[in-house]
PDB file of C-alpha atoms and ligand atoms in Angstrom:
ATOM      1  CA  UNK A   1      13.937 -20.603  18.698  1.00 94.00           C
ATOM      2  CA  UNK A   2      14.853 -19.143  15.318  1.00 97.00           C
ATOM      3  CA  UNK A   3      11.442 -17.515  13.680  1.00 98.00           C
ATOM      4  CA  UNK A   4      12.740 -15.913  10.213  1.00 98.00           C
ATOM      5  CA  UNK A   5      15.626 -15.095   8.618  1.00 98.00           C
ATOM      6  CA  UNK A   6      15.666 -11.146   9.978  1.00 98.00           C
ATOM      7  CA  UNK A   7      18.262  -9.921   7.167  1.00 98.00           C
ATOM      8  CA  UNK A   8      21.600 -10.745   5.134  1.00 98.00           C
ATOM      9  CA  UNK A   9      24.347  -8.813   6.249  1.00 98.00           C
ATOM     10  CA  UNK A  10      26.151  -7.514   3.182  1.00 98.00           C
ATOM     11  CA  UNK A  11      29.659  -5.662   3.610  1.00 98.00           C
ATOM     12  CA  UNK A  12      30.427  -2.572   0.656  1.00 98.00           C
ATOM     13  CA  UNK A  13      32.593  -0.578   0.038  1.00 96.00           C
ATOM     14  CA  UNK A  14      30.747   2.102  -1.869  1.00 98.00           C
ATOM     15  CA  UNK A  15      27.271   2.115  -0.292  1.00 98.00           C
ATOM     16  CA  UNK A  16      25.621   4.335  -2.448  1.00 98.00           C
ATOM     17  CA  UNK A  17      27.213   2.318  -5.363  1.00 98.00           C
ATOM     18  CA  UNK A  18      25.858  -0.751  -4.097  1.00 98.00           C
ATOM     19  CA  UNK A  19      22.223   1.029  -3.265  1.00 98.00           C
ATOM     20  CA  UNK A  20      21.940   2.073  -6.653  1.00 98.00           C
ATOM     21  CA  UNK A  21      22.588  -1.432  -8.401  1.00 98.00           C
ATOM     22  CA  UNK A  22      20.384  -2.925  -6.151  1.00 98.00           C
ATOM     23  CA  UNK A  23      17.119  -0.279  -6.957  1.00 98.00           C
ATOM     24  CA  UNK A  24      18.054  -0.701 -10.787  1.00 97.00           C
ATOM     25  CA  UNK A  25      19.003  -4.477 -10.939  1.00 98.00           C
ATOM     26  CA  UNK A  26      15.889  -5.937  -8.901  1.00 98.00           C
ATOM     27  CA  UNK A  27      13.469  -3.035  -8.689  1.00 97.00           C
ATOM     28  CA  UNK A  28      13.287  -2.170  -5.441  1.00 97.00           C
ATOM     29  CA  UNK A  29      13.125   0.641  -2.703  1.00 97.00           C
ATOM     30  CA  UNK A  30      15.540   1.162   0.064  1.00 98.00           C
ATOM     31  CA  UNK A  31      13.187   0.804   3.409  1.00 98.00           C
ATOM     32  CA  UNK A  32      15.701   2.307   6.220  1.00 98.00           C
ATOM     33  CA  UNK A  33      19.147   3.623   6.191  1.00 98.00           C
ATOM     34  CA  UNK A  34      20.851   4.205  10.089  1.00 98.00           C
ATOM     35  CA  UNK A  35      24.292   5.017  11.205  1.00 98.00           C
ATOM     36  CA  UNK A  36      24.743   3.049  14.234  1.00 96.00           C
ATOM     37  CA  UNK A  37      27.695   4.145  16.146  1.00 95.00           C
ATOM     38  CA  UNK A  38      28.032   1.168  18.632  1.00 94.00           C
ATOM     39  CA  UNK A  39      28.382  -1.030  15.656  1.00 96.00           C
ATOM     40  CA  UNK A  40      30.830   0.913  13.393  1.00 97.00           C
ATOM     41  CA  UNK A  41      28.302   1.032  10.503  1.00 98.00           C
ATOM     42  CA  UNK A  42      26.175   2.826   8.094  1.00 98.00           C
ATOM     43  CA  UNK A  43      23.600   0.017   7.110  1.00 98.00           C
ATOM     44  CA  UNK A  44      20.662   0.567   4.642  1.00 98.00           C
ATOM     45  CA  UNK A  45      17.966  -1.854   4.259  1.00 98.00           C
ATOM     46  CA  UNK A  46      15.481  -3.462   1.345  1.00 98.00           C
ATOM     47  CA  UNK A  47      12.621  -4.978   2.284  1.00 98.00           C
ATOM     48  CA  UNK A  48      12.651  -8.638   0.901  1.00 97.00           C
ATOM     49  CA  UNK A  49       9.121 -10.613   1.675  1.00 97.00           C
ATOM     50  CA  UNK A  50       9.440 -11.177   5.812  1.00 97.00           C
ATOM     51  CA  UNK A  51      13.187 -10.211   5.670  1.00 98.00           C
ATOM     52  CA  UNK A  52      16.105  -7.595   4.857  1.00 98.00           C
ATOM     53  CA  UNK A  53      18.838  -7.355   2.827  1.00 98.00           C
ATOM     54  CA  UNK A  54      21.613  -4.860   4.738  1.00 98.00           C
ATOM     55  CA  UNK A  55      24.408  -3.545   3.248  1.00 98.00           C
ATOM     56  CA  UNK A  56      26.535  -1.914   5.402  1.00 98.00           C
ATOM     57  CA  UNK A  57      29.238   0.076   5.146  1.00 98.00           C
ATOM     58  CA  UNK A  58      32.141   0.525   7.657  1.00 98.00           C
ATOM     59  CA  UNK A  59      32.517   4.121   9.391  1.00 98.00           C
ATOM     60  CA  UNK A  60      36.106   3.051   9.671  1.00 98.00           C
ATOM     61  CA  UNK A  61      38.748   0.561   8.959  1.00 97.00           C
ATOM     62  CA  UNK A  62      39.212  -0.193  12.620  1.00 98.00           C
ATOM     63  CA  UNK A  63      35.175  -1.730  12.675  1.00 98.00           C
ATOM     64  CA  UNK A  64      34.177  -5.331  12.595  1.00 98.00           C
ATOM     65  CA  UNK A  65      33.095  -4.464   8.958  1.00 98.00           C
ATOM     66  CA  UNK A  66      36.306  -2.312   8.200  1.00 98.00           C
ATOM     67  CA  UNK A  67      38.826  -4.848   9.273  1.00 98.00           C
ATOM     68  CA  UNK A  68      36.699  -7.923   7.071  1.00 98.00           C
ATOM     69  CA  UNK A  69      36.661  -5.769   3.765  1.00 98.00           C
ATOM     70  CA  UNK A  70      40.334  -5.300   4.473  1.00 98.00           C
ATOM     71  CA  UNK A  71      40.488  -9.251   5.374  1.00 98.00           C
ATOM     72  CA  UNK A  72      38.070 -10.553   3.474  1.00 98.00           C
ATOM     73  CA  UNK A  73      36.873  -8.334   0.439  1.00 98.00           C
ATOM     74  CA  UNK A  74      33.567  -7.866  -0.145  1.00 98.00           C
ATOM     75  CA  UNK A  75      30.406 -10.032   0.621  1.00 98.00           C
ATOM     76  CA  UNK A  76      28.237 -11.560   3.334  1.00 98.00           C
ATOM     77  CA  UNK A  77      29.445 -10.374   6.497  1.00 98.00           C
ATOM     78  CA  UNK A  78      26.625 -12.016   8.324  1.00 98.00           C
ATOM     79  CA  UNK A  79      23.122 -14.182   8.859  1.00 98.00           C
ATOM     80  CA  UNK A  80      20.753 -12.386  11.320  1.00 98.00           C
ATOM     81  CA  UNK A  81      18.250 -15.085  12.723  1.00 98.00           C
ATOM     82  CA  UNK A  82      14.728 -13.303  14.330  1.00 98.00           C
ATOM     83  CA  UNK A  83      14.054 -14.526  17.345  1.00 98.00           C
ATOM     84  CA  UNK A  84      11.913 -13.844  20.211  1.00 98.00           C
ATOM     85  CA  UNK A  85      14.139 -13.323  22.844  1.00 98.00           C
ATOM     86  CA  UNK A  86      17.570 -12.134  21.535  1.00 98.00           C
ATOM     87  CA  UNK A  87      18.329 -12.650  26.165  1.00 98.00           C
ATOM     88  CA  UNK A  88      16.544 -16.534  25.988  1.00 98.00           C
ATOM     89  CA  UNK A  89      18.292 -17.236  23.211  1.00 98.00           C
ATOM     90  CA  UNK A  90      21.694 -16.094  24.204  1.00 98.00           C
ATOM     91  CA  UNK A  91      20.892 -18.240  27.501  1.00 98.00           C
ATOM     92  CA  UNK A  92      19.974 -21.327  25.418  1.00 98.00           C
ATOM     93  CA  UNK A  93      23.497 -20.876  23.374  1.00 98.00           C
ATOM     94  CA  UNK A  94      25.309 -20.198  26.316  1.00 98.00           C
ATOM     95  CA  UNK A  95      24.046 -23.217  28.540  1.00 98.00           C
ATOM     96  CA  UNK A  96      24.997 -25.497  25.135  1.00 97.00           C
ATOM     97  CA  UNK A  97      28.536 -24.489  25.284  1.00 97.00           C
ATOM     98  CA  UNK A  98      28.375 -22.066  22.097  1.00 98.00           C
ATOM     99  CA  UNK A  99      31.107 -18.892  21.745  1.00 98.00           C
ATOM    100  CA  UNK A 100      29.250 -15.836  22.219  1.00 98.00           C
ATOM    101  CA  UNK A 101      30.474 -12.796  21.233  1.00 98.00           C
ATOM    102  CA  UNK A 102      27.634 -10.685  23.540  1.00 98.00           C
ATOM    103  CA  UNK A 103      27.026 -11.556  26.606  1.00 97.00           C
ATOM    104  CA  UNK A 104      24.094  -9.023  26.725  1.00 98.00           C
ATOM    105  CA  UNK A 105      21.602  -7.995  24.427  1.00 98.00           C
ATOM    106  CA  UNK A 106      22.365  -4.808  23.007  1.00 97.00           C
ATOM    107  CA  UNK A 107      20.787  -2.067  20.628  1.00 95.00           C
ATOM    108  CA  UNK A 108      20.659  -2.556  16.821  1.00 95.00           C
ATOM    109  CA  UNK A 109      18.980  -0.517  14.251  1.00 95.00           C
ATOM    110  CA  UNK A 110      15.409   0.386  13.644  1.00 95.00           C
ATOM    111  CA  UNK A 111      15.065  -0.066  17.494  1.00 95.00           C
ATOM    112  CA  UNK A 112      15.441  -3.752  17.549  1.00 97.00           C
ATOM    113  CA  UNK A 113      17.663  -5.736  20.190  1.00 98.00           C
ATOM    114  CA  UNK A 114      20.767  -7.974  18.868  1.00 98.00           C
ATOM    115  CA  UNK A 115      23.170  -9.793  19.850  1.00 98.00           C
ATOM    116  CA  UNK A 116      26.066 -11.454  18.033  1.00 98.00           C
ATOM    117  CA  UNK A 117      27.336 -14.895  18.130  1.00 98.00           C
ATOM    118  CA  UNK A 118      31.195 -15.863  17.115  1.00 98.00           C
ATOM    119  CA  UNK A 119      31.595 -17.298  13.654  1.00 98.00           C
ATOM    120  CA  UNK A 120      33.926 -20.345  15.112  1.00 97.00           C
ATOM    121  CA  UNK A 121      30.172 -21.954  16.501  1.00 96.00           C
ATOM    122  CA  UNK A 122      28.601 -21.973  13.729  1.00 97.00           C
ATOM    123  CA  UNK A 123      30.787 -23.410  11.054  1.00 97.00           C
ATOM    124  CA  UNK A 124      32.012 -19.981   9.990  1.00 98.00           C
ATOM    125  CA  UNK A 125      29.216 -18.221   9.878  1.00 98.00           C
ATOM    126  CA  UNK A 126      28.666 -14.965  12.029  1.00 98.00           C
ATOM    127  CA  UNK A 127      25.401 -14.961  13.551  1.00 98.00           C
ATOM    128  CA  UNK A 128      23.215 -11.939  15.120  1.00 98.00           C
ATOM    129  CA  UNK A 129      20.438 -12.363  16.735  1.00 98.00           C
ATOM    130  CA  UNK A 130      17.490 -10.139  16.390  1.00 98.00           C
ATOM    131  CA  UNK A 131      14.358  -9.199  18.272  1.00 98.00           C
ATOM    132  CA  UNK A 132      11.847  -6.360  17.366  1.00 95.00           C
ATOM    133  CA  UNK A 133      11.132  -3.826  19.505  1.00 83.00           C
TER     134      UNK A 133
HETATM  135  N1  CMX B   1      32.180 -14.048   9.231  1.00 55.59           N
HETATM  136  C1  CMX B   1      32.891 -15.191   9.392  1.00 55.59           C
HETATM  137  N2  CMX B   1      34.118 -15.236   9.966  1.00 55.59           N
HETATM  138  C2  CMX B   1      34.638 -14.058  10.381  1.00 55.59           C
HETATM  139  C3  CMX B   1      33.962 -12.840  10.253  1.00 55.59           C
HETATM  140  C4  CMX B   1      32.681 -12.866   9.646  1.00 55.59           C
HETATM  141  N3  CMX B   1      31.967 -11.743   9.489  1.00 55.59           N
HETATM  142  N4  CMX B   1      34.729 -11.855  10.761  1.00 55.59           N
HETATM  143  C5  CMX B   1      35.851 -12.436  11.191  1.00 55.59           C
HETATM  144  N5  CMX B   1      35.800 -13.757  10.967  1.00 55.59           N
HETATM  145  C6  CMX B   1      36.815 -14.746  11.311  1.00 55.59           C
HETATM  146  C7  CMX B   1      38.165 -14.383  10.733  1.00 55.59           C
HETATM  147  O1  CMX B   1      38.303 -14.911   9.426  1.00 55.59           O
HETATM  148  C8  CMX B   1      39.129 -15.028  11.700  1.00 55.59           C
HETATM  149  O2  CMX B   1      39.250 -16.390  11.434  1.00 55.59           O
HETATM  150  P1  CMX B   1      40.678 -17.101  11.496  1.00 55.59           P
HETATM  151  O3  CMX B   1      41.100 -16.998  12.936  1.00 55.59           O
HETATM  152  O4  CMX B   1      40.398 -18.496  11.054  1.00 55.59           O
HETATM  153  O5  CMX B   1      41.557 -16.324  10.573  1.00 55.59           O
HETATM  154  C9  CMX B   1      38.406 -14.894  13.036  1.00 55.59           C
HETATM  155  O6  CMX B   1      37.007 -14.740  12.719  1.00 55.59           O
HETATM  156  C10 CMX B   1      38.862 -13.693  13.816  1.00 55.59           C
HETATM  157  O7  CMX B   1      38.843 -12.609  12.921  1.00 55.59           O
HETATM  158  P2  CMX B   1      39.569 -11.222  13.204  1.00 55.59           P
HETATM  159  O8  CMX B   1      39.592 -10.444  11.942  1.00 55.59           O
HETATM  160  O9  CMX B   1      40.829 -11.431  13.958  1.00 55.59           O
HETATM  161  O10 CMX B   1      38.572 -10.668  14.242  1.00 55.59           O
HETATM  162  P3  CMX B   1      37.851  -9.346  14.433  1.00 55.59           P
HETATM  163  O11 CMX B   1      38.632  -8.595  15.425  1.00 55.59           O
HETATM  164  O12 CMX B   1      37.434  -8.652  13.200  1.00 55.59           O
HETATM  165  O13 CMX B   1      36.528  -9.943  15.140  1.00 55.59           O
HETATM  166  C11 CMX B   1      34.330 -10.726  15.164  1.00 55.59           C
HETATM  167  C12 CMX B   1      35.675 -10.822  14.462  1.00 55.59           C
HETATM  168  C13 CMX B   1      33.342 -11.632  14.440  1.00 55.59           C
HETATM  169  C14 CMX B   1      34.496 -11.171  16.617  1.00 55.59           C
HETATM  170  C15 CMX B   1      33.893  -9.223  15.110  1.00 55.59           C
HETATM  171  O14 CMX B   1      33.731  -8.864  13.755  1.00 55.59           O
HETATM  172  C16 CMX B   1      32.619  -8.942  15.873  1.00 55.59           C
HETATM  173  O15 CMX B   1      32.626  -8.773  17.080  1.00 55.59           O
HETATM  174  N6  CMX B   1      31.447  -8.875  15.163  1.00 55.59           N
HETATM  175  C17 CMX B   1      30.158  -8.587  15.794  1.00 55.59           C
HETATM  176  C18 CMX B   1      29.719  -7.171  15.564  1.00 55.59           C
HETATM  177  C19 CMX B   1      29.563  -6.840  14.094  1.00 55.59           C
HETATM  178  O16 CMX B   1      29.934  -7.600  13.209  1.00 55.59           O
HETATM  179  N7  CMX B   1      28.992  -5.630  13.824  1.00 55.59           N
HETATM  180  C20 CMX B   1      28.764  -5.154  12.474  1.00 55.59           C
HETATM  181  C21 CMX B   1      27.385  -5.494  11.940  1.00 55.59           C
HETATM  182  C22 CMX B   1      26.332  -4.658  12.633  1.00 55.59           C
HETATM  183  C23 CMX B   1      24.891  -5.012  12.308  1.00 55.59           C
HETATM  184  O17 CMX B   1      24.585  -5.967  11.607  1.00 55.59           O
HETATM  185  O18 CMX B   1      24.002  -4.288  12.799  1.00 55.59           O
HETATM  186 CO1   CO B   2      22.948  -7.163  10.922  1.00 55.59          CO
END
């Protein structure tokens, strides 16, 4: 079910800190930067071969991303898997007995549809879902 890696969620606390050392250290571009609400972030994106790297920062310290910096500290907040169905897959998960934190696909950024699983099935690892389109 899994087709690419879609992106590397990266939590910052400074994002245009982080932006910058990423265009000087590896020479490239920023290809999208989105506020999305429903999420609690500002994300920006660099394209990487097939995939994304996404830093993102919190809009607030009561987010998913605000309360992990405050947990956590900075660094991979999560692995987003591409898929073809973000609603097969969450069936397939589902029906094996996996925690899902959405029940329902929802709306990520650059008009894609996501959908997160809970880190406790999958050995600690958050896991988002992501279709295009
Ligand atoms: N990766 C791995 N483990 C994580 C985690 C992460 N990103 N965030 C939390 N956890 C762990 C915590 O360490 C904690 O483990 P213990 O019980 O062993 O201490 C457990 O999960 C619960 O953590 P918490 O801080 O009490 O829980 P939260 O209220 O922060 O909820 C989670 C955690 C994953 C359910 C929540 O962050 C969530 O719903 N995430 C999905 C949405 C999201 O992350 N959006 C931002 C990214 C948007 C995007 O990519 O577009
Ligand atoms: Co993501």
């Amino acid at each position: 079910m899994i087709e690419d890696i879609d992106h590397v969620g990266i939590a910052v606390g400074d994002l245009e800190t982080a932006v910058e050392r990423y265009r000087a250290a590896y020479g490239i571009e920023p290809a999208h930067r989105e506020t999305v609400e429903e999420q609690g972030v500002e994300e920006v994106l660099f394209a990487v071969g097939t995939s994304y790297i996404q830093l993102l920062r919190p809009l607030g310290p009561e987010t998913p991303v605000g309360r992990f910096l405050e947990k956590r500290g900075e660094g991979i907040h999560h692995v987003a898997y591409r898929v073809r169905s973000v609603r097969e897959g969450l069936d397939r998960l589902r029906a094996e007995g996996h925690r899902l934190i959405d029940e329902e696909p929802r709306r990520g950024s650059r008009g894609t549809t996501i959908a997160f699983v809970h880190p406790k099935a999958f050995d600690g690892v958050l896991i988002e879902l992501v279709e295009e389109g």
